[in-house]
Short mmCIF file of C-alpha atoms in Angstrom, two decimals:
data_model
loop_
_atom_site.label_atom_id
_atom_site.label_comp_id
_atom_site.label_asym_id
_atom_site.label_seq_id
_atom_site.Cartn_x
_atom_site.Cartn_y
_atom_site.Cartn_z
CA MET C 31 -38.25 25.19 9.07
CA VAL C 32 -34.46 24.82 9.37
CA LEU C 33 -34.65 25.00 13.13
CA LYS C 34 -37.19 22.17 13.22
CA LYS C 35 -35.00 19.95 11.02
CA GLN C 36 -32.05 20.56 13.31
CA THR C 37 -34.17 19.76 16.34
CA VAL C 38 -35.44 16.53 14.81
CA TRP C 39 -31.90 15.55 13.86
CA LEU C 40 -30.62 16.28 17.38
CA LEU C 41 -33.43 14.29 19.00
CA SER C 42 -32.79 11.40 16.60
CA MET C 43 -29.10 11.34 17.50
CA LEU C 44 -29.93 11.45 21.21
CA ALA C 45 -32.37 8.55 20.78
CA ILE C 46 -29.69 6.52 18.98
CA LEU C 47 -27.21 7.35 21.73
CA VAL C 48 -29.65 6.14 24.40
CA VAL C 49 -30.38 2.91 22.52
CA LEU C 50 -26.68 2.16 21.98
CA SER C 51 -25.89 2.94 25.61
CA ALA C 52 -28.61 0.58 26.78
CA TYR C 53 -27.36 -2.13 24.44
CA TYR C 54 -23.81 -1.68 25.72
CA LEU C 55 -24.99 -1.91 29.33
CA VAL C 56 -26.94 -5.10 28.62
CA GLN C 57 -24.36 -6.83 26.41
CA GLY C 58 -21.18 -5.59 28.07
CA PRO C 59 -17.96 -4.77 26.25
CA ALA C 60 -16.76 -7.14 23.53
CA GLU C 61 -13.38 -8.75 24.07
CA GLN C 62 -10.68 -6.86 22.25
CA VAL C 63 -7.34 -8.11 21.00
CA PRO C 64 -4.58 -6.20 22.82
CA MET C 65 -2.06 -4.56 20.51
CA ALA C 66 1.67 -4.33 21.16
CA THR C 67 4.42 -2.61 19.16
CA GLY C 68 7.39 -4.01 17.18
CA GLN C 69 7.99 -6.97 14.86
CA MET C 70 7.69 -10.73 15.13
CA ASN C 71 10.84 -12.73 15.76
CA ASP C 72 12.83 -14.03 12.77
CA GLN C 73 12.90 -17.79 12.72
CA GLY C 74 13.54 -20.07 9.79
CA ALA C 75 17.05 -19.98 8.38
CA LEU C 76 17.39 -20.01 4.60
CA PRO C 77 20.99 -20.62 3.41
CA ALA C 78 22.03 -19.77 -0.13
CA GLY C 79 21.04 -22.09 -2.94
CA ASP C 80 20.97 -22.21 -6.73
CA GLY C 81 17.27 -21.24 -6.84
CA LYS C 82 15.97 -24.79 -7.23
CA ASP C 83 14.21 -26.88 -4.60
CA ASN C 84 17.24 -29.07 -4.01
CA GLY C 85 19.55 -26.09 -3.38
CA ILE C 86 17.55 -24.57 -0.53
CA LYS C 87 17.79 -25.81 3.02
CA VAL C 88 14.92 -24.87 5.26
CA SER C 89 14.51 -24.92 8.99
CA THR C 90 10.94 -24.41 10.17
CA LYS C 91 9.92 -23.36 13.64
CA GLN C 92 6.70 -22.27 15.20
CA VAL C 93 6.34 -18.52 15.69
CA THR C 94 5.31 -17.19 19.07
CA PRO C 95 4.07 -13.64 19.31
CA GLN C 96 6.31 -11.14 21.08
CA ALA C 97 5.07 -8.08 22.88
CA ASP C 98 6.58 -5.68 20.38
CA GLY C 99 4.57 -5.18 17.21
CA VAL C 100 2.08 -7.89 16.54
CA PRO C 101 -1.32 -8.38 18.04
CA VAL C 102 -1.32 -10.82 20.93
CA ALA C 103 -4.22 -13.07 20.08
CA SER C 104 -6.15 -15.68 21.89
CA PRO C 105 -7.57 -17.42 18.80
CA SER C 106 -5.30 -17.80 15.78
CA ASP C 107 -7.87 -16.29 13.43
CA ASP C 108 -7.78 -13.03 15.35
CA TYR C 109 -3.98 -13.06 15.24
CA PHE C 110 -3.89 -13.28 11.45
CA ILE C 111 -6.69 -10.75 10.97
CA GLY C 112 -5.01 -8.32 13.34
CA TYR C 113 -1.65 -8.78 11.64
CA LYS C 114 -3.18 -8.10 8.22
CA MET C 115 -5.02 -5.06 9.51
CA GLN C 116 -1.84 -3.67 11.02
CA ARG C 117 0.09 -4.24 7.79
CA ASP C 118 -2.66 -2.68 5.68
CA ALA C 119 -2.94 0.34 7.99
CA GLN C 120 0.79 0.99 7.76
CA GLN C 121 0.75 0.69 3.99
CA GLU C 122 -2.32 2.92 3.65
CA GLN C 123 -0.62 5.51 5.83
CA GLU C 124 2.45 5.45 3.57
CA LEU C 125 0.25 5.74 0.47
CA GLY C 126 -1.50 8.69 2.07
CA ARG C 127 1.80 10.46 2.68
CA TYR C 128 2.87 9.92 -0.93
CA MET C 129 -0.50 11.17 -2.16
CA GLU C 130 -0.18 14.25 0.04
CA VAL C 131 3.19 15.07 -1.51
CA MET C 132 1.85 14.52 -5.03
CA THR C 133 -1.18 16.78 -4.51
CA ASN C 134 0.63 19.56 -2.65
CA ALA C 135 1.00 22.63 -4.90
CA ASN C 136 4.18 23.76 -3.11
CA THR C 137 6.07 20.50 -3.75
CA LYS C 138 8.96 20.52 -6.21
CA PRO C 139 8.48 18.49 -9.42
CA THR C 140 11.33 16.11 -8.51
CA GLU C 141 9.74 15.38 -5.12
CA LYS C 142 6.39 14.78 -6.83
CA ALA C 143 8.04 12.36 -9.26
CA ASP C 144 9.71 10.49 -6.38
CA ALA C 145 6.43 10.33 -4.47
CA LYS C 146 4.63 9.03 -7.58
CA LYS C 147 7.30 6.37 -8.09
CA ASN C 148 7.11 5.28 -4.43
CA TYR C 149 3.31 5.31 -4.55
CA ASP C 150 3.27 3.08 -7.63
CA GLU C 151 5.85 0.68 -6.13
CA LEU C 152 3.91 0.36 -2.87
CA SER C 153 0.63 -0.19 -4.73
CA ALA C 154 2.24 -2.92 -6.84
CA ARG C 155 3.74 -4.51 -3.70
CA LYS C 156 0.30 -4.53 -2.04
CA ASP C 157 -1.21 -6.23 -5.08
CA ASN C 158 1.60 -8.81 -5.12
CA GLN C 159 1.11 -9.52 -1.41
CA ASP C 160 -2.59 -10.18 -1.95
CA GLN C 161 -1.95 -12.41 -4.97
CA ILE C 162 0.71 -14.43 -3.15
CA GLU C 163 -1.53 -14.86 -0.12
CA GLU C 164 -4.23 -16.36 -2.33
CA LEU C 165 -1.76 -18.56 -4.23
CA VAL C 166 -0.17 -19.91 -1.04
CA LYS C 167 -3.62 -20.64 0.43
CA ALA C 168 -4.49 -22.54 -2.75
CA ILE C 169 -1.32 -24.64 -3.01
CA GLY C 170 -1.26 -25.69 0.62
CA SER C 171 -4.91 -25.54 1.68
CA TYR C 172 -3.87 -23.25 4.55
CA LYS C 173 -6.54 -21.52 6.57
CA ASP C 174 -4.81 -18.13 6.42
CA VAL C 175 -1.62 -16.56 5.10
CA VAL C 176 -0.03 -13.16 5.68
CA VAL C 177 2.67 -11.79 3.37
CA ILE C 178 4.69 -8.76 4.45
CA ALA C 179 7.06 -7.29 1.87
CA LYS C 180 9.47 -4.54 2.89
CA ASP C 181 12.30 -3.38 0.67
CA ASP C 182 13.64 -6.64 -0.79
CA MET C 183 12.69 -8.82 2.23
CA VAL C 184 9.49 -10.88 2.22
CA ARG C 185 8.06 -12.53 5.32
CA VAL C 186 5.33 -15.17 4.91
CA LEU C 187 3.32 -16.32 7.92
CA VAL C 188 1.17 -19.41 7.36
CA GLN C 189 -1.60 -20.69 9.62
CA THR C 190 -1.01 -24.42 10.01
CA ASP C 191 -0.21 -26.89 12.77
CA ASN C 192 3.13 -27.77 11.21
CA LEU C 193 4.97 -26.80 8.07
CA LYS C 194 7.02 -29.37 6.21
CA LYS C 195 10.26 -28.32 4.60
CA ASP C 196 9.11 -29.16 1.09
CA LYS C 197 6.03 -26.94 1.52
CA ALA C 198 8.24 -24.11 2.82
CA VAL C 199 10.48 -24.49 -0.23
CA GLU C 200 7.41 -24.41 -2.48
CA ILE C 201 6.25 -21.17 -0.80
CA ILE C 202 9.72 -19.65 -1.13
CA ASN C 203 9.84 -20.49 -4.84
CA LEU C 204 6.37 -19.03 -5.38
CA VAL C 205 7.31 -15.78 -3.64
CA ARG C 206 10.65 -15.61 -5.42
CA GLU C 207 8.97 -16.10 -8.78
CA HIS C 208 6.18 -13.52 -8.27
CA MET C 209 8.03 -10.82 -6.32
CA LYS C 210 11.42 -11.16 -8.05
CA VAL C 211 13.39 -11.45 -4.78
CA PRO C 212 16.19 -13.92 -4.00
CA GLY C 213 15.21 -17.03 -2.04
CA LEU C 214 17.50 -15.92 0.79
CA ASN C 215 15.30 -12.87 1.32
CA VAL C 216 12.14 -14.90 1.90
CA VAL C 217 11.33 -16.00 5.45
CA VAL C 218 8.54 -18.52 5.96
CA ASN C 219 7.09 -19.03 9.44
CA TYR C 220 4.00 -20.80 10.68
CA LYS C 221 1.58 -20.46 13.55
CA PRO C 222 -1.20 -22.89 14.47
#
């Protein structure tokens, strides 16, 4: 009986393979977003201020993708989705490494404690990024927002045709308030 089940399973998988191959031949390959390696360029100078709207000077510029780290996208939606996916994949990989250290029986207790601390910090940072993305979308009616927090630097990328200075200041204040980072460490860029 076991041999028959295996045979049926094998034939089923072959049938699925044939159907998918035929579909691929008829439909052709879907367009894929090419991926590059690196980071996006830093634009948007934020001089020191007293933490209030009137103390922060903002220079906004449109971000153009570079061929070193961000997905090169034809439509803007794909750009933002690809950027979020890349950020999430990197963070999940880091969380996986910390989890590996914590679950390894041969790891020293101090290393486990450090890994647990880093795991908790990264998890909290991920939650903050998601919350800030939703808050920024709500305050500015932006189509999409990506927040990338590393160390004490926060980069916010907003999907809009243009970004006024007062809106950039509002985003900086929101990030500063929720992530407890100085306004100088928040970079706001936009992309249509």
